């Protein structure tokens, strides 16, 4: 394949450029911020930009995680900088060595796909645990036009064109990392979950299992949803809602607002990180928040591209133009849902959908059509409750592993919570539609 590198440098701009520019970001600073975030991991991380098309911006930024050198739950003696193996520049490459095969590994390929406004580094609190199982080959990938992936012009005008923008590049990525003949597990969060579902519907032969984490676009929009938001048409609430509707339809995005704020953008991102990720669980440690806020800013402040997909996939209010509650009836692969109990994208919709689908067809594997709900967690359940999320994910994939592999994974995950106290339990909606408490505390429902 063509190996032309993207026209970006990992070198930070000189001081006079940094002093005179409005928007304090660059490709080099984004790469440095990512290294800072990945540097707190125990896992060995290989970072690649994988070519997915002929253009210089047609590449997907990819992390591949190897088990930590040290035992899970214990500090590594390696310097933090040794955790990341990355090219000196973001050279676009074929990365056929990333998939199974070269070492005879039988690890199950798992692809973590972030949501809207997020990037692959958002999974940083769970990848050590998942890699430590040694039965999963864990990749995290930035969607085309987002994060540190290439940012080609976004020219899609329809939902079909928009989905193809993301799905065609993901299919090419799969081929170019040596997974062309393998089925993978797709783990998609929020809008990334919606797109992962669309991929599984388009390419069921590529997917072993679909895991939807707090996915966007499950329910059909209620007929009266606009009236509830609008209130009095001429009141303050009504005018604000109309303005928001106009901005949504015109393609105004949170990213564009961050870019417009220029030097104040990083401060807003810091406030978001500190506020958003302190409500559930133990919250981010200060050392985590310090590197995560910088990574978050640089991952969304780059040139606009994939962010402009939003209005073609979702209507204002985050209602999908084609809800998953209808689309998943055609799904040919197993699907498991994982939610935080306090997610604003209400788990009840997925619980009801699983019940309906179980009445229509048989489960493909025992964890098919299950909905795992993790207590004391919100929309970013894997950041709020990383240990519980890791266990829920491995449990969902157990049908694809041998008994020996399941036992080894469980033993590895048990080390990740040593010294941290008990993690919250989950409530699992199983084939009979009842709730089965798998952790401590009172049985919980979904409000």
Tab-separated table of N, CA and C in Angstrom, residues 192-292:
chain	number	residue	atom	x	y	z
A	192	UNK	N	-19.969	5.774	19.122
A	192	UNK	CA	-19.136	4.684	18.622
A	192	UNK	C	-19.847	3.347	18.683
A	193	UNK	N	-20.749	3.184	19.653
A	193	UNK	CA	-21.563	1.985	19.713
A	193	UNK	C	-22.557	1.924	18.565
A	194	UNK	N	-23.167	3.063	18.263
A	194	UNK	CA	-24.101	3.115	17.134
A	194	UNK	C	-23.386	2.732	15.839
A	195	UNK	N	-22.173	3.273	15.644
A	195	UNK	CA	-21.417	2.968	14.434
A	195	UNK	C	-20.929	1.525	14.430
A	196	UNK	N	-20.538	1.000	15.602
A	196	UNK	CA	-20.124	-0.403	15.683
A	196	UNK	C	-21.282	-1.319	15.302
A	197	UNK	N	-22.495	-0.971	15.752
A	197	UNK	CA	-23.671	-1.758	15.379
A	197	UNK	C	-23.909	-1.693	13.873
A	198	UNK	N	-23.747	-0.504	13.297
A	198	UNK	CA	-23.913	-0.362	11.851
A	198	UNK	C	-22.890	-1.211	11.106
A	199	UNK	N	-21.664	-1.274	11.637
A	199	UNK	CA	-20.628	-2.105	11.012
A	199	UNK	C	-21.015	-3.580	11.079
A	200	UNK	N	-21.483	-4.034	12.250
A	200	UNK	CA	-21.867	-5.439	12.407
A	200	UNK	C	-23.044	-5.796	11.504
A	201	UNK	N	-23.942	-4.857	11.274
A	201	UNK	CA	-25.056	-5.093	10.357
A	201	UNK	C	-24.573	-5.178	8.915
A	202	UNK	N	-23.582	-4.370	8.571
A	202	UNK	CA	-23.066	-4.359	7.203
A	202	UNK	C	-22.106	-5.515	6.954
A	203	UNK	N	-21.305	-5.874	7.964
A	203	UNK	CA	-20.279	-6.913	7.798
A	203	UNK	C	-20.378	-7.961	8.911
A	204	UNK	N	-21.461	-8.698	8.996
A	204	UNK	CA	-21.569	-9.690	10.078
A	204	UNK	C	-20.486	-10.753	10.017
A	205	UNK	N	-19.948	-11.001	8.827
A	205	UNK	CA	-18.889	-12.002	8.686
A	205	UNK	C	-17.578	-11.552	9.321
A	206	UNK	N	-17.468	-10.276	9.682
A	206	UNK	CA	-16.249	-9.750	10.304
A	206	UNK	C	-16.314	-9.761	11.829
A	207	UNK	N	-17.483	-9.996	12.405
A	207	UNK	CA	-17.709	-9.713	13.828
A	207	UNK	C	-18.075	-10.988	14.582
A	208	UNK	N	-17.332	-11.261	15.665
A	208	UNK	CA	-17.641	-12.394	16.539
A	208	UNK	C	-18.689	-12.022	17.578
A	209	UNK	N	-18.616	-10.798	18.083
A	209	UNK	CA	-19.530	-10.357	19.140
A	209	UNK	C	-19.546	-8.834	19.123
A	210	UNK	N	-20.704	-8.274	19.334
A	210	UNK	CA	-20.886	-6.825	19.403
A	210	UNK	C	-21.200	-6.451	20.843
A	211	UNK	N	-20.394	-5.553	21.409
A	211	UNK	CA	-20.628	-5.070	22.772
A	211	UNK	C	-20.909	-3.579	22.688
A	212	UNK	N	-22.107	-3.190	23.069
A	212	UNK	CA	-22.532	-1.795	22.994
A	212	UNK	C	-22.500	-1.194	24.388
A	213	UNK	N	-21.623	-0.222	24.580
A	213	UNK	CA	-21.410	0.405	25.881
A	213	UNK	C	-22.121	1.754	25.880
A	214	UNK	N	-23.204	1.849	26.645
A	214	UNK	CA	-23.981	3.097	26.707
A	214	UNK	C	-24.238	3.653	25.304
A	215	UNK	N	-24.771	2.840	24.396
A	215	UNK	CA	-24.846	3.265	22.999
A	215	UNK	C	-25.844	4.389	22.766
A	216	UNK	N	-25.514	5.234	21.824
A	216	UNK	CA	-26.455	6.255	21.367
A	216	UNK	C	-27.461	5.620	20.422
A	217	UNK	N	-28.629	6.245	20.338
A	217	UNK	CA	-29.559	5.901	19.275
A	217	UNK	C	-30.343	4.628	19.435
A	218	UNK	N	-30.581	4.170	20.666
A	218	UNK	CA	-31.357	2.936	20.836
A	218	UNK	C	-32.857	3.176	20.651
A	219	UNK	N	-33.487	4.079	21.406
A	219	UNK	CA	-34.948	4.183	21.319
A	219	UNK	C	-35.408	5.052	20.157
A	220	UNK	N	-36.649	4.865	19.812
A	220	UNK	CA	-37.313	5.765	18.878
A	220	UNK	C	-37.708	7.033	19.620
A	221	UNK	N	-37.589	8.168	18.956
A	221	UNK	CA	-37.944	9.437	19.602
A	221	UNK	C	-39.432	9.476	19.915
A	222	UNK	N	-39.809	9.858	21.140
A	222	UNK	CA	-41.234	10.028	21.453
A	222	UNK	C	-41.839	11.130	20.585
A	223	UNK	N	-43.085	10.989	20.273
A	223	UNK	CA	-43.729	11.968	19.397
A	223	UNK	C	-43.769	13.364	20.010
A	224	UNK	N	-43.789	13.443	21.336
A	224	UNK	CA	-43.940	14.747	21.988
A	224	UNK	C	-42.638	15.272	22.580
A	225	UNK	N	-41.482	14.716	22.130
A	225	UNK	CA	-40.236	15.116	22.786
A	225	UNK	C	-39.925	16.595	22.566
A	226	UNK	N	-40.230	17.130	21.399
A	226	UNK	CA	-39.928	18.542	21.146
A	226	UNK	C	-40.773	19.449	22.037
A	227	UNK	N	-42.025	19.082	22.237
A	227	UNK	CA	-42.890	19.903	23.086
A	227	UNK	C	-42.366	19.956	24.515
A	228	UNK	N	-41.849	18.838	25.015
A	228	UNK	CA	-41.332	18.809	26.379
A	228	UNK	C	-40.108	19.710	26.526
A	229	UNK	N	-39.259	19.727	25.491
A	229	UNK	CA	-38.079	20.580	25.540
A	229	UNK	C	-38.432	22.045	25.290
A	230	UNK	N	-39.405	22.256	24.427
A	230	UNK	CA	-39.699	23.610	23.964
A	230	UNK	C	-40.339	24.480	25.038
A	231	UNK	N	-41.275	23.913	25.799
A	231	UNK	CA	-41.998	24.725	26.767
A	231	UNK	C	-42.792	25.792	26.028
A	232	UNK	N	-42.858	26.964	26.587
A	232	UNK	CA	-43.528	28.081	25.919
A	232	UNK	C	-42.662	28.553	24.755
A	233	UNK	N	-43.240	28.574	23.562
A	233	UNK	CA	-42.455	28.856	22.358
A	233	UNK	C	-41.729	30.189	22.433
A	234	UNK	N	-42.337	31.186	23.087
A	234	UNK	CA	-41.730	32.509	23.152
A	234	UNK	C	-40.993	32.759	24.463
A	235	UNK	N	-40.951	31.753	25.326
A	235	UNK	CA	-40.231	31.895	26.582
A	235	UNK	C	-38.741	31.700	26.384
A	236	UNK	N	-37.984	31.898	27.470
A	236	UNK	CA	-36.528	31.751	27.402
A	236	UNK	C	-36.156	30.334	26.995
A	237	UNK	N	-36.798	29.358	27.630
A	237	UNK	CA	-36.480	27.964	27.320
A	237	UNK	C	-36.767	27.648	25.859
A	238	UNK	N	-37.882	28.144	25.349
A	238	UNK	CA	-38.236	27.892	23.964
A	238	UNK	C	-37.238	28.503	23.001
A	239	UNK	N	-36.806	29.743	23.291
A	239	UNK	CA	-35.845	30.402	22.405
A	239	UNK	C	-34.490	29.705	22.439
A	240	UNK	N	-34.068	29.266	23.628
A	240	UNK	CA	-32.797	28.543	23.737
A	240	UNK	C	-32.867	27.235	22.958
A	241	UNK	N	-33.986	26.540	23.087
A	241	UNK	CA	-34.143	25.271	22.387
A	241	UNK	C	-34.118	25.482	20.873
A	242	UNK	N	-34.793	26.516	20.405
A	242	UNK	CA	-34.795	26.786	18.969
A	242	UNK	C	-33.392	27.127	18.470
A	243	UNK	N	-32.651	27.881	19.277
A	243	UNK	CA	-31.277	28.213	18.899
A	243	UNK	C	-30.416	26.957	18.834
A	244	UNK	N	-30.610	26.057	19.805
A	244	UNK	CA	-29.848	24.807	19.814
A	244	UNK	C	-30.204	23.950	18.603
A	245	UNK	N	-31.475	23.914	18.259
A	245	UNK	CA	-31.918	23.163	17.076
A	245	UNK	C	-31.268	23.725	15.819
A	246	UNK	N	-31.238	25.041	15.706
A	246	UNK	CA	-30.639	25.680	14.536
A	246	UNK	C	-29.155	25.336	14.453
A	247	UNK	N	-28.447	25.426	15.584
A	247	UNK	CA	-27.016	25.131	15.594
A	247	UNK	C	-26.754	23.676	15.214
A	248	UNK	N	-27.575	22.775	15.726
A	248	UNK	CA	-27.408	21.350	15.414
A	248	UNK	C	-27.547	21.116	13.910
A	249	UNK	N	-28.595	21.670	13.336
A	249	UNK	CA	-28.853	21.448	11.918
A	249	UNK	C	-27.800	22.118	11.033
A	250	UNK	N	-27.179	23.179	11.522
A	250	UNK	CA	-26.138	23.868	10.758
A	250	UNK	C	-24.761	23.239	10.956
A	251	UNK	N	-24.686	22.204	11.780
A	251	UNK	CA	-23.416	21.515	11.971
A	251	UNK	C	-22.486	22.164	12.967
A	252	UNK	N	-23.007	23.048	13.813
A	252	UNK	CA	-22.181	23.613	14.885
A	252	UNK	C	-21.936	22.516	15.916
A	253	UNK	N	-20.684	22.300	16.281
A	253	UNK	CA	-20.327	21.199	17.173
A	253	UNK	C	-19.636	21.721	18.427
A	254	UNK	N	-19.601	20.923	19.491
A	254	UNK	CA	-18.813	21.320	20.669
A	254	UNK	C	-17.354	21.566	20.326
A	255	UNK	N	-16.837	20.793	19.368
A	255	UNK	CA	-15.445	20.971	18.954
A	255	UNK	C	-15.220	22.370	18.382
A	256	UNK	N	-16.162	22.829	17.562
A	256	UNK	CA	-15.999	24.153	16.956
A	256	UNK	C	-16.044	25.248	18.008
A	257	UNK	N	-16.823	25.046	19.060
A	257	UNK	CA	-16.855	26.028	20.142
A	257	UNK	C	-15.527	26.053	20.888
A	258	UNK	N	-14.948	24.873	21.123
A	258	UNK	CA	-13.636	24.809	21.782
A	258	UNK	C	-12.590	25.511	20.926
A	259	UNK	N	-12.629	25.276	19.612
A	259	UNK	CA	-11.669	25.943	18.728
A	259	UNK	C	-11.875	27.453	18.746
A	260	UNK	N	-13.136	27.890	18.757
A	260	UNK	CA	-13.428	29.321	18.737
A	260	UNK	C	-12.953	30.014	20.006
A	261	UNK	N	-12.914	29.287	21.111
A	261	UNK	CA	-12.475	29.877	22.382
A	261	UNK	C	-10.975	30.112	22.428
A	262	UNK	N	-10.247	29.548	21.477
A	262	UNK	CA	-8.816	29.795	21.406
A	262	UNK	C	-8.086	29.449	22.687
A	263	UNK	N	-7.360	30.399	23.273
A	263	UNK	CA	-6.547	30.108	24.462
A	263	UNK	C	-7.361	29.748	25.698
A	264	UNK	N	-8.682	29.992	25.662
A	264	UNK	CA	-9.527	29.608	26.800
A	264	UNK	C	-10.070	28.180	26.669
A	265	UNK	N	-9.845	27.558	25.522
A	265	UNK	CA	-10.331	26.204	25.303
A	265	UNK	C	-9.771	25.183	26.285
A	266	UNK	N	-8.453	25.160	26.527
A	266	UNK	CA	-7.912	24.180	27.479
A	266	UNK	C	-8.505	24.309	28.875
A	267	UNK	N	-8.772	25.537	29.316
A	267	UNK	CA	-9.348	25.722	30.647
A	267	UNK	C	-10.759	25.145	30.724
A	268	UNK	N	-11.539	25.320	29.658
A	268	UNK	CA	-12.881	24.752	29.639
A	268	UNK	C	-12.819	23.225	29.665
A	269	UNK	N	-11.878	22.645	28.922
A	269	UNK	CA	-11.723	21.187	28.922
A	269	UNK	C	-11.316	20.684	30.300
A	270	UNK	N	-10.463	21.436	30.986
A	270	UNK	CA	-10.062	21.042	32.337
A	270	UNK	C	-11.272	21.026	33.268
A	271	UNK	N	-12.097	22.063	33.189
A	271	UNK	CA	-13.284	22.108	34.046
A	271	UNK	C	-14.237	20.961	33.726
A	272	UNK	N	-14.343	20.630	32.452
A	272	UNK	CA	-15.205	19.515	32.058
A	272	UNK	C	-14.697	18.207	32.653
A	273	UNK	N	-13.401	17.950	32.520
A	273	UNK	CA	-12.830	16.693	33.019
A	273	UNK	C	-12.993	16.595	34.526
A	274	UNK	N	-12.659	17.663	35.238
A	274	UNK	CA	-12.750	17.640	36.701
A	274	UNK	C	-14.195	17.467	37.144
A	275	UNK	N	-15.128	18.156	36.463
A	275	UNK	CA	-16.525	18.064	36.859
A	275	UNK	C	-17.196	16.781	36.422
A	276	UNK	N	-16.930	16.349	35.201
A	276	UNK	CA	-17.642	15.193	34.639
A	276	UNK	C	-17.221	13.888	35.299
A	277	UNK	N	-15.960	13.762	35.638
A	277	UNK	CA	-15.462	12.467	36.098
A	277	UNK	C	-15.178	12.452	37.596
A	278	UNK	N	-16.014	13.158	38.361
A	278	UNK	CA	-15.873	13.153	39.820
A	278	UNK	C	-17.166	12.762	40.521
A	279	UNK	N	-18.190	12.394	39.761
A	279	UNK	CA	-19.500	12.115	40.351
A	279	UNK	C	-19.672	10.664	40.775
A	280	UNK	N	-18.965	9.737	40.136
A	280	UNK	CA	-19.191	8.318	40.376
A	280	UNK	C	-17.869	7.621	40.691
A	281	UNK	N	-17.988	6.490	41.409
A	281	UNK	CA	-16.791	5.736	41.743
A	281	UNK	C	-15.845	6.554	42.590
A	282	UNK	N	-14.557	6.306	42.417
A	282	UNK	CA	-13.536	7.049	43.145
A	282	UNK	C	-13.089	8.304	42.406
A	283	UNK	N	-13.596	8.516	41.199
A	283	UNK	CA	-13.160	9.663	40.415
A	283	UNK	C	-11.741	9.475	39.917
A	284	UNK	N	-11.307	10.373	39.071
A	284	UNK	CA	-9.942	10.320	38.563
A	284	UNK	C	-8.971	10.783	39.633
A	285	UNK	N	-7.862	10.071	39.758
A	285	UNK	CA	-6.782	10.553	40.607
A	285	UNK	C	-6.217	11.829	39.996
A	286	UNK	N	-5.582	12.652	40.816
A	286	UNK	CA	-5.044	13.909	40.312
A	286	UNK	C	-4.040	13.668	39.193
A	287	UNK	N	-3.215	12.618	39.348
A	287	UNK	CA	-2.225	12.312	38.315
A	287	UNK	C	-2.901	11.910	37.007
A	288	UNK	N	-4.055	11.251	37.100
A	288	UNK	CA	-4.800	10.886	35.898
A	288	UNK	C	-5.445	12.119	35.269
A	289	UNK	N	-6.087	12.933	36.090
A	289	UNK	CA	-6.771	14.120	35.572
A	289	UNK	C	-5.796	15.077	34.894
A	290	UNK	N	-4.593	15.195	35.439
A	290	UNK	CA	-3.615	16.140	34.892
A	290	UNK	C	-3.256	15.806	33.445
A	291	UNK	N	-3.072	14.517	33.144
A	291	UNK	CA	-2.702	14.144	31.776
A	291	UNK	C	-3.935	13.979	30.890
A	292	UNK	N	-5.045	13.573	31.491
A	292	UNK	CA	-6.247	13.331	30.699
A	292	UNK	C	-6.834	14.635	30.167
